[in-house]
CSV table of C-alpha atoms in Angstrom, one decimal:
chain,number,residue,atom,x,y,z
A,1044,MET,CA,-0.1,0.3,-0.2
A,1045,ILE,CA,2.9,2.6,1.2
A,1046,LYS,CA,5.1,1.9,-2.2
A,1047,ASN,CA,2.1,2.0,-4.2
A,1048,THR,CA,0.7,5.5,-2.7
A,1049,LEU,CA,4.8,6.7,-2.7
A,1050,ASN,CA,3.4,6.4,-6.9
A,1051,LEU,CA,0.3,8.4,-7.0
A,1052,VAL,CA,2.0,11.0,-5.0
A,1053,ILE,CA,5.0,11.5,-7.5
A,1054,PHE,CA,2.5,11.9,-10.4
A,1055,SER,CA,0.1,14.7,-8.5
A,1056,LEU,CA,3.1,16.3,-7.8
A,1057,PHE,CA,3.3,16.8,-11.0
A,1058,ILE,CA,0.1,18.2,-11.8
A,1059,PHE,CA,0.6,20.1,-8.8
A,1060,CYS,CA,3.9,21.3,-8.7
A,1061,SER,CA,3.1,24.6,-10.0
A,1062,SER,CA,3.7,27.6,-7.3
A,1063,CYS,CA,0.9,29.9,-6.3
A,1064,SER,CA,3.1,33.0,-6.2
A,1065,THR,CA,4.7,31.9,-9.9
A,1066,ASN,CA,3.9,31.5,-13.4
A,1067,GLU,CA,4.5,27.8,-14.2
A,1068,ASP,CA,2.1,26.3,-14.8
A,1069,PRO,CA,-1.0,25.6,-12.7
A,1070,ILE,CA,-2.6,22.4,-11.3
A,1071,VAL,CA,-5.4,20.3,-13.1
A,1072,ALA,CA,-7.4,16.6,-12.8
A,1073,GLY,CA,-10.8,16.0,-12.7
A,1074,THR,CA,-14.6,13.1,-11.7
A,1075,THR,CA,-17.3,9.9,-10.5
A,1076,SER,CA,-19.4,8.7,-13.8
A,1077,PRO,CA,-19.4,5.0,-14.8
A,1078,ILE,CA,-17.8,4.9,-17.7
A,1079,GLU,CA,-18.8,0.9,-18.6
A,1080,GLU,CA,-15.1,-1.4,-19.7
A,1081,GLU,CA,-14.7,-2.8,-23.7
A,1082,THR,CA,-14.2,-6.6,-23.6
A,1083,PRO,CA,-11.1,-7.4,-24.8
A,1084,ILE,CA,-10.2,-7.7,-28.4
A,1085,GLU,CA,-6.9,-7.9,-29.5
A,1086,ASP,CA,-5.8,-12.1,-29.9
A,1087,GLU,CA,-2.1,-12.7,-28.5
A,1088,THR,CA,-0.7,-14.8,-27.3
A,1089,PRO,CA,0.1,-15.2,-24.0
A,1090,ILE,CA,2.6,-13.0,-22.3
A,1091,ASP,CA,4.3,-13.6,-18.5
A,1092,ASP,CA,3.0,-10.9,-17.5
A,1093,GLU,CA,5.9,-9.7,-15.3
A,1094,THR,CA,8.2,-9.0,-18.3
A,1095,TYR,CA,5.5,-7.1,-20.2
A,1096,LEU,CA,6.8,-4.1,-21.1
A,1097,ILE,CA,5.1,-0.6,-22.0
A,1098,ARG,CA,7.5,0.7,-25.2
A,1099,ARG,CA,5.9,3.2,-27.1
A,1100,ILE,CA,2.2,5.1,-26.2
A,1101,GLU,CA,1.1,7.3,-29.3
A,1102,THR,CA,-1.5,9.7,-29.2
A,1103,THR,CA,-3.5,11.8,-31.5
A,1104,THR,CA,-5.7,15.0,-30.5
A,1105,ASN,CA,-6.7,16.9,-33.2
A,1106,GLY,CA,-5.2,15.0,-36.3
A,1107,VAL,CA,-2.1,15.8,-34.1
A,1108,THR,CA,0.0,12.4,-32.7
A,1109,ILE,CA,2.8,12.4,-29.8
A,1110,THR,CA,4.6,9.5,-29.6
A,1111,LYS,CA,6.9,8.7,-26.6
A,1112,GLU,CA,8.9,6.2,-27.1
A,1113,PHE,CA,10.1,3.9,-23.6
A,1114,ASN,CA,13.5,2.1,-24.0
A,1115,TYR,CA,14.8,-0.3,-20.9
A,1116,ILE,CA,17.4,-2.1,-19.4
A,1117,GLY,CA,16.5,-5.1,-18.9
A,1118,ASN,CA,13.4,-3.7,-17.0
A,1119,ARG,CA,14.3,-0.8,-16.1
A,1120,LEU,CA,13.7,2.3,-17.7
A,1121,PHE,CA,15.9,4.4,-19.0
A,1122,ASN,CA,14.5,6.7,-20.7
A,1123,CYS,CA,11.3,8.1,-22.8
A,1124,THR,CA,12.3,10.0,-26.1
A,1125,GLY,CA,9.3,12.4,-26.9
A,1126,ALA,CA,8.8,13.3,-23.5
A,1127,SER,CA,12.3,13.8,-22.9
A,1128,TYR,CA,13.1,12.2,-19.2
A,1129,TYR,CA,15.7,10.8,-18.5
A,1130,TYR,CA,16.4,8.5,-14.4
A,1131,GLY,CA,19.2,8.3,-12.3
A,1132,SER,CA,19.6,6.6,-8.5
A,1133,GLY,CA,21.6,7.1,-5.5
A,1134,TYR,CA,21.6,5.4,-2.2
A,1135,ASN,CA,18.2,6.4,-1.1
A,1136,ASP,CA,17.4,9.6,-3.4
A,1137,TYR,CA,15.4,9.9,-6.7
A,1138,ASN,CA,15.8,11.2,-9.8
A,1139,VAL,CA,14.1,12.3,-13.0
A,1140,PHE,CA,16.2,14.5,-15.1
A,1141,PHE,CA,13.8,16.4,-17.9
A,1142,THR,CA,14.9,18.1,-21.1
A,1143,THR,CA,12.7,21.9,-21.1
A,1144,PRO,CA,13.1,24.3,-23.7
A,1145,THR,CA,14.8,26.6,-21.0
A,1146,GLY,CA,17.3,23.6,-20.2
A,1147,LEU,CA,17.6,21.3,-18.0
A,1148,GLN,CA,15.3,20.2,-14.6
A,1149,ILE,CA,15.3,17.8,-12.1
A,1150,TYR,CA,13.2,16.4,-10.0
A,1151,THR,CA,14.4,14.6,-6.9
A,1152,TYR,CA,13.2,12.1,-4.4
A,1153,ILE,CA,14.2,11.3,-1.2
A,1154,TYR,CA,12.6,8.1,1.3
A,1155,GLU,CA,13.1,7.0,4.2
A,1156,GLY,CA,12.3,2.9,3.7
A,1157,ASP,CA,9.4,3.5,1.5
A,1158,GLN,CA,8.2,6.5,2.1
A,1159,LEU,CA,9.4,9.8,0.1
A,1160,ILE,CA,9.1,12.6,2.5
A,1161,TYR,CA,10.4,15.3,-0.2
A,1162,LEU,CA,10.8,16.2,-3.0
A,1163,GLN,CA,13.2,19.0,-5.1
A,1164,VAL,CA,11.8,20.4,-8.3
A,1165,GLY,CA,14.4,22.7,-10.2
A,1166,ASN,CA,17.9,22.3,-9.9
A,1167,SER,CA,19.0,26.4,-10.0
A,1168,PRO,CA,19.8,27.7,-6.7
A,1169,ASN,CA,17.5,30.7,-7.6
A,1170,ASP,CA,14.6,29.1,-9.1
A,1171,ARG,CA,14.0,25.2,-6.3
A,1172,LYS,CA,10.6,24.4,-5.0
A,1173,ARG,CA,10.5,21.8,-1.9
A,1174,THR,CA,7.6,19.6,-1.0
A,1175,TYR,CA,7.3,18.2,2.3
A,1176,PHE,CA,5.1,15.0,3.2
A,1177,THR,CA,3.7,13.5,6.5
A,1178,HIS,CA,2.4,9.9,6.3
A,1179,ASN,CA,-0.8,9.4,8.7
A,1180,GLY,CA,-1.7,5.8,8.2
A,1181,ASP,CA,-5.5,5.9,7.9
A,1182,GLY,CA,-4.7,6.2,3.5
A,1183,THR,CA,-3.6,9.6,3.6
A,1184,VAL,CA,-0.5,11.9,2.9
A,1185,ASP,CA,-0.7,15.3,3.9
A,1186,TYR,CA,2.1,17.8,2.3
A,1187,ILE,CA,3.1,21.7,2.6
A,1188,GLN,CA,4.7,23.1,-0.4
A,1189,LYS,CA,7.8,25.5,-0.6
A,1190,LYS,CA,9.6,28.4,-2.5
A,1191,VAL,CA,13.6,28.9,-2.2
A,1192,TYR,CA,15.0,31.6,-2.2
A,1193,TYR,CA,18.1,33.1,-1.7
A,1194,ALA,CA,20.3,35.4,0.0
A,1195,GLY,CA,24.2,34.4,-1.1
A,1196,VAL,CA,26.0,31.6,-0.8
A,1197,ASP,CA,24.8,29.0,2.0
A,1198,HIS,CA,22.3,31.5,2.9
A,1199,SER,CA,18.8,30.8,2.0
A,1200,TYR,CA,14.9,30.7,3.3
A,1201,GLU,CA,11.5,29.2,2.1
A,1202,VAL,CA,8.7,31.3,1.5
A,1203,THR,CA,5.5,29.0,1.8
A,1204,LEU,CA,3.5,28.3,-1.6
A,1205,GLY,CA,0.7,25.6,-0.2
A,1206,ILE,CA,-0.8,22.8,1.7
A,1207,GLY,CA,-2.4,19.6,0.1
A,1208,LYS,CA,-4.0,16.4,0.9
A,1209,TYR,CA,-4.0,12.7,-0.6
A,1210,THR,CA,-6.4,10.3,0.3
A,1211,PHE,CA,-6.1,6.7,-1.4
A,1212,GLU,CA,-7.8,3.8,-1.7
A,1213,ASN,CA,-7.0,0.0,-2.8
A,1214,SER,CA,-3.9,1.8,-3.4
A,1215,ASN,CA,-5.1,4.6,-5.7
A,1216,LEU,CA,-5.0,8.0,-5.3
A,1217,VAL,CA,-8.5,9.0,-4.8
A,1218,LYS,CA,-9.4,12.1,-3.4
A,1219,HIS,CA,-6.1,14.9,-4.2
A,1220,GLU,CA,-7.1,19.3,-2.2
A,1221,PHE,CA,-5.2,21.4,-2.7
A,1222,THR,CA,-5.1,24.8,-1.2
A,1223,CYS,CA,-2.5,28.2,-2.2
A,1224,ASP,CA,-2.7,31.6,-1.5
A,1225,GLU,CA,-4.5,32.9,-4.8
A,1226,TYR,CA,-7.5,29.2,-5.6
A,1227,ASN,CA,-8.6,25.5,-3.1
A,1228,GLU,CA,-9.1,22.8,-5.6
A,1229,VAL,CA,-10.2,19.4,-5.3
A,1230,SER,CA,-9.9,16.7,-7.5
A,1231,ILE,CA,-11.8,13.1,-7.4
A,1232,TYR,CA,-10.6,10.0,-9.6
A,1233,THR,CA,-12.2,6.5,-10.0
A,1234,TYR,CA,-10.1,3.1,-11.5
A,1235,ASP,CA,-10.5,0.4,-14.0
A,1236,THR,CA,-9.5,-3.4,-12.6
A,1237,LYS,CA,-6.9,-3.7,-15.3
A,1238,PHE,CA,-3.5,-3.3,-15.6
A,1239,LYS,CA,-1.6,-0.2,-15.6
A,1240,PRO,CA,1.1,-0.2,-18.8
A,1241,THR,CA,3.6,0.7,-16.4
A,1242,LYS,CA,2.9,-1.7,-14.1
A,1243,ASN,CA,6.2,-4.2,-15.0
A,1244,ILE,CA,9.3,-1.4,-14.9
A,1245,LEU,CA,11.5,-1.8,-12.5
A,1246,GLU,CA,11.6,0.8,-9.2
A,1247,PHE,CA,9.4,3.3,-11.8
A,1248,ASP,CA,7.1,4.0,-9.2
A,1249,LYS,CA,9.9,6.1,-7.1
A,1250,PHE,CA,9.8,8.3,-10.1
A,1251,LEU,CA,7.7,10.8,-12.2
A,1252,ASP,CA,5.0,8.8,-13.3
A,1253,ASN,CA,4.3,11.7,-16.5
A,1254,GLY,CA,0.6,10.2,-16.8
A,1255,VAL,CA,-0.3,6.9,-15.2
A,1256,PHE,CA,-0.3,7.5,-11.7
A,1257,SER,CA,-1.7,4.1,-9.5
A,1258,THR,CA,-2.4,1.0,-9.8
A,1259,ASN,CA,-5.1,0.6,-11.7
A,1260,ASN,CA,-5.6,3.2,-15.2
A,1261,ILE,CA,-7.8,6.0,-15.2
A,1262,ILE,CA,-11.6,6.3,-16.5
A,1263,SER,CA,-13.2,8.8,-14.7
A,1264,ILE,CA,-10.9,13.2,-13.0
A,1265,TYR,CA,-13.3,15.8,-11.9
A,1266,ASN,CA,-11.9,18.2,-10.9
A,1267,ILE,CA,-14.0,22.1,-8.7
A,1268,LYS,CA,-11.4,24.8,-9.3
A,1269,ASN,CA,-12.3,28.4,-6.5
A,1270,TYR,CA,-10.0,31.2,-7.0
A,1271,THR,CA,-10.7,35.0,-6.6
A,1272,SER,CA,-9.4,37.2,-9.4
A,1273,ALA,CA,-7.8,40.5,-9.5
A,1274,GLY,CA,-11.0,42.8,-8.1
A,1275,GLY,CA,-12.0,40.4,-5.9
A,1276,ILE,CA,-14.7,38.6,-8.0
A,1277,GLN,CA,-15.1,34.9,-7.0
A,1278,ASN,CA,-14.9,32.1,-10.0
A,1279,GLN,CA,-15.0,29.1,-10.6
A,1280,THR,CA,-13.8,26.2,-13.6
A,1281,ILE,CA,-14.8,22.8,-13.5
A,1282,LYS,CA,-13.1,20.8,-15.9
A,1283,THR,CA,-13.9,16.9,-16.5
A,1284,THR,CA,-12.2,13.2,-18.4
A,1285,TYR,CA,-13.4,10.2,-19.4
A,1286,TYR,CA,-11.5,7.1,-20.6
A,1287,THR,CA,-13.1,4.2,-21.9
A,1288,TYR,CA,-10.4,1.2,-23.1
A,1289,THR,CA,-10.2,-1.7,-25.0
A,1290,TYR,CA,-8.0,-4.6,-23.5
A,1291,ASN,CA,-5.3,-6.9,-24.9
A,1292,THR,CA,-6.0,-11.0,-23.6
A,1293,ASN,CA,-2.8,-9.6,-21.1
A,1294,ASP,CA,-5.6,-7.8,-18.9
A,1295,PHE,CA,-3.0,-4.6,-20.4
A,1296,PRO,CA,-4.4,-1.2,-21.9
A,1297,SER,CA,-4.5,-1.8,-26.3
A,1298,SER,CA,-6.7,1.3,-26.2
A,1299,ALA,CA,-8.8,4.0,-24.9
A,1300,THR,CA,-10.6,7.2,-25.7
A,1301,ARG,CA,-9.7,9.2,-23.3
A,1302,THR,CA,-12.9,13.2,-22.9
A,1303,GLU,CA,-11.6,16.4,-22.0
A,1304,SER,CA,-14.3,19.0,-21.1
A,1305,ASP,CA,-13.3,21.9,-20.1
A,1306,ASN,CA,-16.5,24.2,-19.3
A,1307,GLY,CA,-18.5,22.8,-21.2
A,1308,ILE,CA,-15.5,22.5,-24.5
A,1309,ASP,CA,-14.8,18.7,-24.8
A,1310,VAL,CA,-11.9,17.3,-27.0
A,1311,VAL,CA,-11.0,13.9,-27.7
A,1312,SER,CA,-8.1,12.1,-28.0
A,1313,SER,CA,-7.1,8.1,-29.4
A,1314,ILE,CA,-4.2,6.9,-27.5
A,1315,ASN,CA,-2.9,3.6,-28.7
A,1316,TYR,CA,-0.8,1.2,-26.4
A,1317,PHE,CA,2.3,-0.9,-27.4
A,1318,TYR,CA,4.2,-3.8,-25.5
């Protein structure tokens, strides 16, 4: 439970790792609605699921296809092209290295046993955020996110950006709450009972999972965000995301349709998984 919990925390941080005080991307996520799973359609020879690894994911939205290629050493992920990240690990810390338009971005995760206790985002001394976690033992994890400011060599101070809470059931993140000075946000998740595509990647739960962040596959996300705009006007946005899947004979997704509805505007994407 704890190990899977960490996997969920990691992905959510990637989404929520936005500062209320900076210009970085805000959190998004999204609700509950029963979605009927489709019947598996592929006829494949059964494979030992412990060695069944995702090789490629193709996502097409509005006629544009984005391809992610997964490269391995054994069953340890070496890098992911198309998403521009790769991995490294030390004795008790794990790193994800992103190549971004503005340069290298480093995510560093620190553990005590199987519990994630600390995440630092950013490699520049003047552009770092740190998140500290408290594991409550009841299926919830509290965290506090801070911005690091440097006042000279060996001198720095932290300013709180926001606080959050993760709630887990059956090793899946079912609720994420986040609050800062400018807004508060709640996301609710539901899942299928099949294997996620990254299930058999060695130690992948220690790293950023950039899209598949639970034991099972997401069926629905409901996100509601309340914030105050300039002039003190109260605003609310609601975003919902639904997935329908087809599965292969090994109970892994072979394809999916994702429908995102943001304040009444729908965007539909098709996703194909290759193993």
